[in-house]
Short mmCIF file of C-alpha atoms in Angstrom, two decimals:
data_model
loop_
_atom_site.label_atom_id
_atom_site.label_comp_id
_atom_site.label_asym_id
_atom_site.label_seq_id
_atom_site.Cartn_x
_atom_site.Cartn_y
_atom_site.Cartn_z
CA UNK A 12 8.35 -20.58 22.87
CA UNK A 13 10.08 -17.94 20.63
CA UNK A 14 8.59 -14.30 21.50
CA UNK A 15 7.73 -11.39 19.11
CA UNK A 16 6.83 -7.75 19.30
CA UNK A 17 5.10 -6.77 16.17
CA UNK A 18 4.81 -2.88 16.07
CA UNK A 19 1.93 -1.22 13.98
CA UNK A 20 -1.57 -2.74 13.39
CA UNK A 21 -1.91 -2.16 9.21
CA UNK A 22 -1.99 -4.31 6.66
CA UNK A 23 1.76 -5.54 7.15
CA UNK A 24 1.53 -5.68 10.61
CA UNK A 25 -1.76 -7.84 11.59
CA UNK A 26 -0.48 -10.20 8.92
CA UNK A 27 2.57 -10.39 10.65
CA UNK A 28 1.44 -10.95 13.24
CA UNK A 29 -1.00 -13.53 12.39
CA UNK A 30 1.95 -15.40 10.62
CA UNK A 31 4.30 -15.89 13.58
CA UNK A 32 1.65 -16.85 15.91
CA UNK A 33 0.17 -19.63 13.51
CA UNK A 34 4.09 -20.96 13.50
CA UNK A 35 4.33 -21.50 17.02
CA UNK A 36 5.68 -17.49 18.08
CA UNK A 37 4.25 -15.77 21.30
CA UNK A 38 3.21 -12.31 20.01
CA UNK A 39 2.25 -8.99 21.14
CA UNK A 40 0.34 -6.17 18.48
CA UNK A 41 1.48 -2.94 19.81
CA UNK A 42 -0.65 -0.15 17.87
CA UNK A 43 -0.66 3.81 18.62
CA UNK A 44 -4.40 4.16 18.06
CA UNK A 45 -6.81 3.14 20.99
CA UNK A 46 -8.56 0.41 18.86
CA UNK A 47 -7.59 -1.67 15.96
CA UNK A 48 -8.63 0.46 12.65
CA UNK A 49 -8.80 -1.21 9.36
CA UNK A 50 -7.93 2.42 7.38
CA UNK A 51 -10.05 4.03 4.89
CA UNK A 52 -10.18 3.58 0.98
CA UNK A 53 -9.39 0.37 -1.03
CA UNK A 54 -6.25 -1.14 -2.13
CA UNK A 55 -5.14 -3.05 -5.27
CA UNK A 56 -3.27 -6.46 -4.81
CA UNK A 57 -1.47 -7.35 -7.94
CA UNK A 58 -0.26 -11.37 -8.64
CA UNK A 59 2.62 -10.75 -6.62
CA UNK A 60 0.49 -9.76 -3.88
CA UNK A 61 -1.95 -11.94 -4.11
CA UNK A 62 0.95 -14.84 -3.89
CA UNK A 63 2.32 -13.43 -0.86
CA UNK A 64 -1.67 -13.66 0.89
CA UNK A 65 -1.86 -17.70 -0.51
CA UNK A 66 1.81 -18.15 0.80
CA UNK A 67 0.32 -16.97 4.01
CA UNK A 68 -3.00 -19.02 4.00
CA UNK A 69 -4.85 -16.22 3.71
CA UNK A 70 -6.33 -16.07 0.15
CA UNK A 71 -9.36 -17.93 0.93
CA UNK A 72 -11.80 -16.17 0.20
CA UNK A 73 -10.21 -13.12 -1.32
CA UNK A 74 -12.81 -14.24 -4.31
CA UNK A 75 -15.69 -12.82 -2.20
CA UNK A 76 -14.10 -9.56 -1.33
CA UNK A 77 -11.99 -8.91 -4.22
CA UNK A 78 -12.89 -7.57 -8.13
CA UNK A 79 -10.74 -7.74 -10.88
CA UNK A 80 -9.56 -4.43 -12.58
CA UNK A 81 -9.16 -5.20 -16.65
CA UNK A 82 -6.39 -2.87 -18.35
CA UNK A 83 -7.83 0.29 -18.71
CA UNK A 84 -5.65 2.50 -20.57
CA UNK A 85 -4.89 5.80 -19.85
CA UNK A 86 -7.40 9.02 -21.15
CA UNK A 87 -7.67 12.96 -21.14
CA UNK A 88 -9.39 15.02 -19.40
CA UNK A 89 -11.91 15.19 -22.32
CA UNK A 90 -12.22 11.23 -22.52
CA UNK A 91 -9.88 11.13 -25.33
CA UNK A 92 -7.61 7.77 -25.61
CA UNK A 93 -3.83 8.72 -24.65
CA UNK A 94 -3.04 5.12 -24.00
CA UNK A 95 -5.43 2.41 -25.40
CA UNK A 96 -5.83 -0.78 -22.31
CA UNK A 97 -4.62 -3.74 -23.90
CA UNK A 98 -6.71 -6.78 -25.05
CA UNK A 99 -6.48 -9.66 -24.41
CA UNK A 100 -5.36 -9.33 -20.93
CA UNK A 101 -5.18 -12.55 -18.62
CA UNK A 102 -7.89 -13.65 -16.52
CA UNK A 103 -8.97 -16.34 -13.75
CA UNK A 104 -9.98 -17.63 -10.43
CA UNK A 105 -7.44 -15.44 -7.75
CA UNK A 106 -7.32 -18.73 -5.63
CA UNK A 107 -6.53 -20.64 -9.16
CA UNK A 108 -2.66 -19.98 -9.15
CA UNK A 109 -3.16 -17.91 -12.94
CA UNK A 110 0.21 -15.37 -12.95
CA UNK A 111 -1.37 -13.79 -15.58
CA UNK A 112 -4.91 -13.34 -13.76
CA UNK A 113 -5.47 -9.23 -13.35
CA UNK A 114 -4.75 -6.89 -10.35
CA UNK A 115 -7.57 -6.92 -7.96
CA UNK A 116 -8.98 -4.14 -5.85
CA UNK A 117 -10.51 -4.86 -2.23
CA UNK A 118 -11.97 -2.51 0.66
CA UNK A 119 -9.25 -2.45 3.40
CA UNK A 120 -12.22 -2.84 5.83
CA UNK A 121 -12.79 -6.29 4.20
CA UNK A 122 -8.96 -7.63 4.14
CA UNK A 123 -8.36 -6.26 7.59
CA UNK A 124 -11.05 -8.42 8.91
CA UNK A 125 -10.06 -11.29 7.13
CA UNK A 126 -6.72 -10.51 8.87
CA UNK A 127 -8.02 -10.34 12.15
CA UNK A 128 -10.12 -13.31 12.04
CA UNK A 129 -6.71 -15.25 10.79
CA UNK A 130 -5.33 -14.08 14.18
CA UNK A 131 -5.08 -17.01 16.97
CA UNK A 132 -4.98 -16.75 21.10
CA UNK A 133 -1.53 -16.23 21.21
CA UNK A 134 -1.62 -12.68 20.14
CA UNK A 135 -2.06 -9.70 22.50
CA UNK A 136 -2.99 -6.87 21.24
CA UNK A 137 -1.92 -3.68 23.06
CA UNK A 138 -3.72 -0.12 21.89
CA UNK A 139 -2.47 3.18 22.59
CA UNK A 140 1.22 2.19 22.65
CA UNK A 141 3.50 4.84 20.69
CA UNK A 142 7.00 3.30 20.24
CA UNK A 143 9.54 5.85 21.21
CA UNK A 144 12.88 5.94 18.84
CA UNK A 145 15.24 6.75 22.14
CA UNK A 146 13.37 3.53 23.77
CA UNK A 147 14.57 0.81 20.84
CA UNK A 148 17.52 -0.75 22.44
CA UNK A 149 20.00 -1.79 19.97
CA UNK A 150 21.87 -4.66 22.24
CA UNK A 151 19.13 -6.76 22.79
CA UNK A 152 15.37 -6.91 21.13
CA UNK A 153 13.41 -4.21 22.92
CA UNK A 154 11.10 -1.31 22.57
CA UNK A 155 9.28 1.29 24.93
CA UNK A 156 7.28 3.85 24.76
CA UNK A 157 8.39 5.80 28.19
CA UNK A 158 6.00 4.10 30.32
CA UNK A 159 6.33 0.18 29.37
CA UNK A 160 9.45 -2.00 28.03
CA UNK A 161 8.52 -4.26 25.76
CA UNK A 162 11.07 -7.57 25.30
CA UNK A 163 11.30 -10.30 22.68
CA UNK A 164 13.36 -12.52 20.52
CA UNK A 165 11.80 -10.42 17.41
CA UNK A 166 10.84 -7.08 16.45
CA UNK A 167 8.85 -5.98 14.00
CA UNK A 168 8.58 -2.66 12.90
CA UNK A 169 5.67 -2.13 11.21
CA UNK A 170 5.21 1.39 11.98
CA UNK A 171 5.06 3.27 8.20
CA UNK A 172 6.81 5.55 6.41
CA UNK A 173 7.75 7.59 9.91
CA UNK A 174 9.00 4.33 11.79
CA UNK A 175 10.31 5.09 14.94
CA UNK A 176 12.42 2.15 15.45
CA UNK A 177 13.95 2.66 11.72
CA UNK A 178 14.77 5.97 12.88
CA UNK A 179 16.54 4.48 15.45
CA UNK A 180 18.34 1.69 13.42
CA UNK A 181 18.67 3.50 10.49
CA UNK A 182 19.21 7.43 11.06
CA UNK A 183 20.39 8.07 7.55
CA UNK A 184 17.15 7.07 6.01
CA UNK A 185 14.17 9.72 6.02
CA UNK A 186 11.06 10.08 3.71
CA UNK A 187 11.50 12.09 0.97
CA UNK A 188 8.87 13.94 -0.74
CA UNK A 189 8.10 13.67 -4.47
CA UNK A 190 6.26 17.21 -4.55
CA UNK A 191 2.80 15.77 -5.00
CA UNK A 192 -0.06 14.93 -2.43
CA UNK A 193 -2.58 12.37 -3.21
CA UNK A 194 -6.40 11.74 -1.50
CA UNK A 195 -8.14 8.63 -2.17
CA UNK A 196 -11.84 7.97 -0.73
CA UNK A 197 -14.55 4.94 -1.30
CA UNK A 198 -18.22 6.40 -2.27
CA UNK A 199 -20.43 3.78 -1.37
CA UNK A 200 -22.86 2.77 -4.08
CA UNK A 201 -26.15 4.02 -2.18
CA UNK A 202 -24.63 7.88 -3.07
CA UNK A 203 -23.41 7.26 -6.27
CA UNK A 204 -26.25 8.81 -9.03
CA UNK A 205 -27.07 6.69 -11.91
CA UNK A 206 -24.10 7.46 -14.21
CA UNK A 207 -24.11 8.13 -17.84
CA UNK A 208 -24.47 4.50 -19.90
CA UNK A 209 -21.50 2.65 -21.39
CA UNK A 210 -18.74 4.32 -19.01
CA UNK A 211 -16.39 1.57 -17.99
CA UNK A 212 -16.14 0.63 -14.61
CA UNK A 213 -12.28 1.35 -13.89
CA UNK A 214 -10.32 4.08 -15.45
CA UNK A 215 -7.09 6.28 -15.69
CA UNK A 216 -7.11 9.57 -15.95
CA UNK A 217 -3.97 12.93 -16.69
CA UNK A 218 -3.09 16.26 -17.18
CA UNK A 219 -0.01 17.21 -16.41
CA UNK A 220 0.70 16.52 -13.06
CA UNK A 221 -3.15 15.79 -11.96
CA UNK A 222 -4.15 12.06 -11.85
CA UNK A 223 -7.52 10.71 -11.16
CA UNK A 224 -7.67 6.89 -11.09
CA UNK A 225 -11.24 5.21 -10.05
CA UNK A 226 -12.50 1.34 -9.41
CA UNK A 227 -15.37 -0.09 -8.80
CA UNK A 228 -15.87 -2.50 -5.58
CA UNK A 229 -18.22 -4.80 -6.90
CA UNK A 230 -21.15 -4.14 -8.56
CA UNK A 231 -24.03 -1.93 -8.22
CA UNK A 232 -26.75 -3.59 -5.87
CA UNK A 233 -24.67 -6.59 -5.24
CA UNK A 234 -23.07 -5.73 -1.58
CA UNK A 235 -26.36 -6.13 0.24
CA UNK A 236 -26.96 -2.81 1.24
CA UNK A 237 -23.22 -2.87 2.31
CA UNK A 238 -21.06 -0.02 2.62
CA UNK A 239 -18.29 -1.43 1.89
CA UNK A 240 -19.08 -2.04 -2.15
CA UNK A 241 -18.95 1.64 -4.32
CA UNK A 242 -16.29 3.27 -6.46
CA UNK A 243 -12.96 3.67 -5.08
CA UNK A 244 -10.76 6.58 -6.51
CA UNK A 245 -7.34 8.17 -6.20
CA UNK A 246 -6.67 11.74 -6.93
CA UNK A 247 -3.13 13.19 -7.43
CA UNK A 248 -2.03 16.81 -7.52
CA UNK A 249 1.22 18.74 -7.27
CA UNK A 250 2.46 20.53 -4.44
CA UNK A 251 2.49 19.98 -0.96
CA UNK A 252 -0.01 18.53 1.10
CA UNK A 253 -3.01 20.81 2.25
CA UNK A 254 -3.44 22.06 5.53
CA UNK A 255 -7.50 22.96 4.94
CA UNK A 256 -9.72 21.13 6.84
CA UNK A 257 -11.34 18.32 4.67
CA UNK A 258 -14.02 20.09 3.56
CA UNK A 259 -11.96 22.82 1.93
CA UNK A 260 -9.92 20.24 0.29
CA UNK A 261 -12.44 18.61 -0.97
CA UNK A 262 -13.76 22.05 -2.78
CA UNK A 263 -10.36 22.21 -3.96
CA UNK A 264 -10.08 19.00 -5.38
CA UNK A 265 -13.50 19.92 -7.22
CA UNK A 266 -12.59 22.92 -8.94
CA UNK A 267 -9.09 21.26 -9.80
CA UNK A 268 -10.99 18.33 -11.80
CA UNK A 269 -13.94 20.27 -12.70
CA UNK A 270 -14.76 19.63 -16.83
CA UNK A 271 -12.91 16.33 -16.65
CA UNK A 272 -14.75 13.07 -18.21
CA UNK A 273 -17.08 11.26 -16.49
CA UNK A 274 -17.80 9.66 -14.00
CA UNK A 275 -15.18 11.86 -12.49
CA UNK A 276 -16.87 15.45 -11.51
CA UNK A 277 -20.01 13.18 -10.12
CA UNK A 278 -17.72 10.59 -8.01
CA UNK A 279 -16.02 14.10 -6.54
CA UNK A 280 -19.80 15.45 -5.63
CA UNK A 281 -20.73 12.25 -4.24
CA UNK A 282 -17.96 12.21 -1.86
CA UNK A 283 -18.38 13.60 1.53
CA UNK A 284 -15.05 15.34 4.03
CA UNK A 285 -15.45 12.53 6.17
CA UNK A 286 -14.54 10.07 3.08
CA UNK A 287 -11.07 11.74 2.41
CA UNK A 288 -7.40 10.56 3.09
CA UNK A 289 -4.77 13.08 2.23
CA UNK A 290 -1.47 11.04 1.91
CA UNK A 291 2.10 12.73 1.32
CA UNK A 292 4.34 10.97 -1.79
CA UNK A 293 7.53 10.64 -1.63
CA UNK A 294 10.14 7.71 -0.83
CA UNK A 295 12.40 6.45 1.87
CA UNK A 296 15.97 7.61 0.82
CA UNK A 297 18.29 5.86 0.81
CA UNK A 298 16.78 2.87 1.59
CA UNK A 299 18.20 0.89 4.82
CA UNK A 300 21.37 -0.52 4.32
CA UNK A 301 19.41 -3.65 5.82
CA UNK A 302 15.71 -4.67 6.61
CA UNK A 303 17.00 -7.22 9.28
CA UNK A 304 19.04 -5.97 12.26
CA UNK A 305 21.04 -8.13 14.66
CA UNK A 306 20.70 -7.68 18.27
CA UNK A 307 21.69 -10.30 20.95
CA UNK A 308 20.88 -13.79 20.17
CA UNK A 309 17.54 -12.12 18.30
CA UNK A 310 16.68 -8.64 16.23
CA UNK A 311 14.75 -6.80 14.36
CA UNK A 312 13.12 -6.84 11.28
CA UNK A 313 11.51 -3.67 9.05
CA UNK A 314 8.53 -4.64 6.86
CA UNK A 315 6.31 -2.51 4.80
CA UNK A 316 6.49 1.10 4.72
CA UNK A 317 8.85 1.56 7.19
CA UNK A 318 11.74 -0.31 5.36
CA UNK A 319 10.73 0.93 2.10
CA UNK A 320 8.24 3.51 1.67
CA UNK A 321 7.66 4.32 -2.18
CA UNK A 322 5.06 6.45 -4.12
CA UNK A 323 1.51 4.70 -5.08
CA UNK A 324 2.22 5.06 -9.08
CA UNK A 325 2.33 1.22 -9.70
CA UNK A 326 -0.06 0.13 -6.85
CA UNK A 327 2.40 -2.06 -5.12
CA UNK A 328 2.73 -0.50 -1.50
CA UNK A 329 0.56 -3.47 0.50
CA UNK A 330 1.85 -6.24 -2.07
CA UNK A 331 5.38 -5.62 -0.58
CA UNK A 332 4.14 -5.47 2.64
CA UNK A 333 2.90 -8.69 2.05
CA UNK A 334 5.82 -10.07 0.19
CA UNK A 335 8.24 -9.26 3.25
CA UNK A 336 5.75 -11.16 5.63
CA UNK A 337 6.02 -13.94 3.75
CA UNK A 338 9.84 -13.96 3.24
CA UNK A 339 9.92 -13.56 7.08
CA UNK A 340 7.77 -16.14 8.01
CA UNK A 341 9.89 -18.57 5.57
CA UNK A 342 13.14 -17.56 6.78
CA UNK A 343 12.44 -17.47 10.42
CA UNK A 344 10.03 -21.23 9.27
CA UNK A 345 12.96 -23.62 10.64
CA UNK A 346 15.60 -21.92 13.35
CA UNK A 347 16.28 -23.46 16.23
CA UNK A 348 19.58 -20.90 17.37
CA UNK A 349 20.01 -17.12 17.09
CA UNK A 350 17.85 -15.48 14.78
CA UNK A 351 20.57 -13.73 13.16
CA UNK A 352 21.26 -15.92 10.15
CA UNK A 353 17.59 -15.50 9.60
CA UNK A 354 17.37 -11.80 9.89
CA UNK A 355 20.75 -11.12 7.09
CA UNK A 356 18.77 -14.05 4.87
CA UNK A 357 15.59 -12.25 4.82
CA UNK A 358 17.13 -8.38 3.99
CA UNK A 359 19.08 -10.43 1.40
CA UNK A 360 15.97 -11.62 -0.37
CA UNK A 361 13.94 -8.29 0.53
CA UNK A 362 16.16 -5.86 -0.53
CA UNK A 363 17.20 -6.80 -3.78
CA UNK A 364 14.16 -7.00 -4.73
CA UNK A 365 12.58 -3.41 -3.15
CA UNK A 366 15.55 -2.08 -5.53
CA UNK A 367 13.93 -3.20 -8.64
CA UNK A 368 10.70 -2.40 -7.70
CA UNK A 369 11.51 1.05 -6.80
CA UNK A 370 13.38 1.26 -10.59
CA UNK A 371 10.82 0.31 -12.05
CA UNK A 372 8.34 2.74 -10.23
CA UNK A 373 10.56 5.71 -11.06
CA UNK A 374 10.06 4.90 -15.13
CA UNK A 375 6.60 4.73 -14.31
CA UNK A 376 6.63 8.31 -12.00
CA UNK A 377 8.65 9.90 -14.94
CA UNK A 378 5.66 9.06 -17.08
CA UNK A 379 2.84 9.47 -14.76
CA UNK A 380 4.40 12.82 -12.57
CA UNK A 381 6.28 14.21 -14.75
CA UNK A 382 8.35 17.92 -13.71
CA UNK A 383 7.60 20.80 -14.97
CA UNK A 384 3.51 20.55 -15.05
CA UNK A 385 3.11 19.50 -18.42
CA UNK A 386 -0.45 20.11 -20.58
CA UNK A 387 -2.45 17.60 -21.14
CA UNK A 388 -1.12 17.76 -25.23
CA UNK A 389 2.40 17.75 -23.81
CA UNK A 390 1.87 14.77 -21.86
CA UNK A 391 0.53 12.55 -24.86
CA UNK A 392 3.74 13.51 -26.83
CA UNK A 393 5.85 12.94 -23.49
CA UNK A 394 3.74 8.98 -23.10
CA UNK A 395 4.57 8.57 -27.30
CA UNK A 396 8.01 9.05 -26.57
CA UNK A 397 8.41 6.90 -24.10
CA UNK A 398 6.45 3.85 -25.74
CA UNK A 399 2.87 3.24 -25.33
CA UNK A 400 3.77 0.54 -23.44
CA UNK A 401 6.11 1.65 -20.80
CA UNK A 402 3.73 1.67 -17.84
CA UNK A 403 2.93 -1.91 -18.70
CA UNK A 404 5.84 -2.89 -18.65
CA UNK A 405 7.03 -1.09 -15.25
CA UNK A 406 3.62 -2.98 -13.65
CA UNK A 407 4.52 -6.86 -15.10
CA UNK A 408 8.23 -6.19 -14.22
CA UNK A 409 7.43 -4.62 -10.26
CA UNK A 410 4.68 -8.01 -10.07
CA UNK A 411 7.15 -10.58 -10.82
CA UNK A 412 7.85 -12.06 -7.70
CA UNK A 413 7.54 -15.84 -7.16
CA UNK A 414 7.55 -16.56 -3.46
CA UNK A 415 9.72 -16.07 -0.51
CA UNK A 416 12.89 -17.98 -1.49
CA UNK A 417 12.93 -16.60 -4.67
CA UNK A 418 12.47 -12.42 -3.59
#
């Protein structure tokens, strides 16, 4: 039976996990933490994504969990229309194979349990394991963390944007930062106050350099008294990330979007310190010469964040984690010899692609982050001259993705 080490329990790793061991693969979860956390905040799954999670058999029931986000356009701080959504947008069943059915957005508490219910007996999970770089052995499949050697055909690294086994295999890659720090929270519904009639239930919000973008998970009253259904939002900034504790940067983040539209002042006084995730955004640069690494008759393989780490302006960070465990599992679907072959095929479908999704998420970052701090005046005649439509465009172009054998 072929052997794996998957390293790093998120999103890209459980369902990497869960993939190899429903093909036959002995597998062992290593994760830092000392229990397996499902991460705060939602996450949107574009087509692309949401192909990757059928590829995988697990889109069933991603109707139950999942809502649909309609274009919204993009507004002011005043509520005024800088970009109108567009009509006429596609719609559908996710499970119904529609490519032009919407982006979706999900609590990561509800697709990390579908995850781990997808996982079978022959996965171990091991907690409190941190994966030293010094203890990835490049001449054979193997990883450590000073205490226990861990040996398999595979390795995954699934260990984000500060990977220590990319470190290791790929030294002249670091993250870089954009000069922005973003926080994203879920307010359940429960603390939400009525809001003022007719606002829409997803929207986009700029000035300058400050983004707000909100969804809602579900609808009001329909979770069940569940916390997991509410208003998800994302709030960017410039500058570097703050080292108050939450509290203070939530007071921060108040006064910075204080006098902006509703529902975005009251979804900032719902929230509470404990609901905040500050997140650095930046890139991996350059990327990895490769995402699959020979060593011995097997190697390693970098999925997610830790191959190619990008910033959150088109949504797509989990749909390419997904999209690489999909191309693995297809590559790796029918070897019998050295997993070599399979390791250059797969960076030779992933990488490509990661190019042109990071291109087309730098149009959208010149847009959306633009230098220089621009008003909010500035920034409707920076978005007219470079076409209404631009950001649509960057989104349908980074969601075009097929399936595995055609990355």
């Amino acid at each position: 039976m072929r052997t794996a080490v998957v390293v790093g329990a998120g999103i890209g790793g459980i369902a990497a996990a869960g993939a190899l061991a429903r093909t036959g693969w002995q597998v062992t979860l290593l994760e830092r933490d000392d229990r397996l956390r499902p991460g705060q905040g939602a996450l949107v799954l574009w087509p692309n994504g949401v192909r990757a999670l059928r590829g995988l058999g697990l889109a069933g029931g991603l109707d139950g969990i999942a809502t649909p986000v309609p274009p919204v356009g993009i507004r002011r701080p005043d509520g005024q229309w800088l970009v109108r959504p567009v009509a006429g947008a596609g719609s559908g069943a996710i499970d119904g194979g529609d490519v032009e059915s919407p982006p979706v957005v999900v609590h990561r508490e509800d697709l990390h349990d579908a995850f781990i219910a997808g996982l079978s007996d022959q996965v171990d999970i091991r907690n409190a394991i941190e994966v030293q770089p010094a203890r990835v052995r490049r001449e054979r499949p193997a990883v450590g963390d000073g205490r226990t050697t861990f040996e398999a055909d595979l390795i995954v690294a699934a260990d984000g944007v500060q990977s220590a086994i990319r470190r290791r295999l790929a030294p002249a890659t670091s993250f870089t930062s954009g000069g922005f720090a973003a926080w994203r929270a879920v307010i359940p519904w429960y603390r939400i106050p009525d809001l003022p009639p007719g606002l829409p239930p997803h929207g986009e919000t700029l000035d300058g350099g400050h983004r707000f973008t909100f969804a809602s998970l579900g609808e009001r009253g329909s979770s069940g008294g569940s916390t997991r259904g509410g208003i998800s939002w994302v709030a960017t900034v410039p500058g570097a990330l703050r080292p108050e504790p939450p509290a203070g940067q939530l007071a921060l983040l108040r006064r910075w979007f204080a006098g902006w539209h509703a529902p975005i002042p009251q979804l900032l006084a719902a929230t509470e310190p404990d609901d905040l995730v500050q997140e650095p955004i930046g890139e991996l640069a350059p990327l990895p010469e490769t995402f699959g690494v020979r060593a011995g008759t097997g190697g390693y393989a970098l999925i997610g964040d830790a191959a190619h780490a990008m910033p959150h302006h088109l949504a797509q960070g989990a749909c390419l984690a997904l999209e690489d465990v999909a191309t693995l599992q297809a590559v790796l679907a029918n070897v019998r010899g050295p997993l070599g072959p399979a390791l250059d095929e797969y960076s030779r479908l992933r990488r490509p692609r990661v190019a042109r999704v990071l291109q087309q998420n730098r149009k959208a970052s010149a847009v959306l982050q633009p230098r220089g701090g621009l008003t909010s005046r500035a920034m409707g005649a920076a978005l007219g001259r470079a076409n209404p439509r631009t950001l649509d465009r960057a989104a349908a172009a980074a969601a075009e993705w097929a399936g595995p054998t055609s990355s």
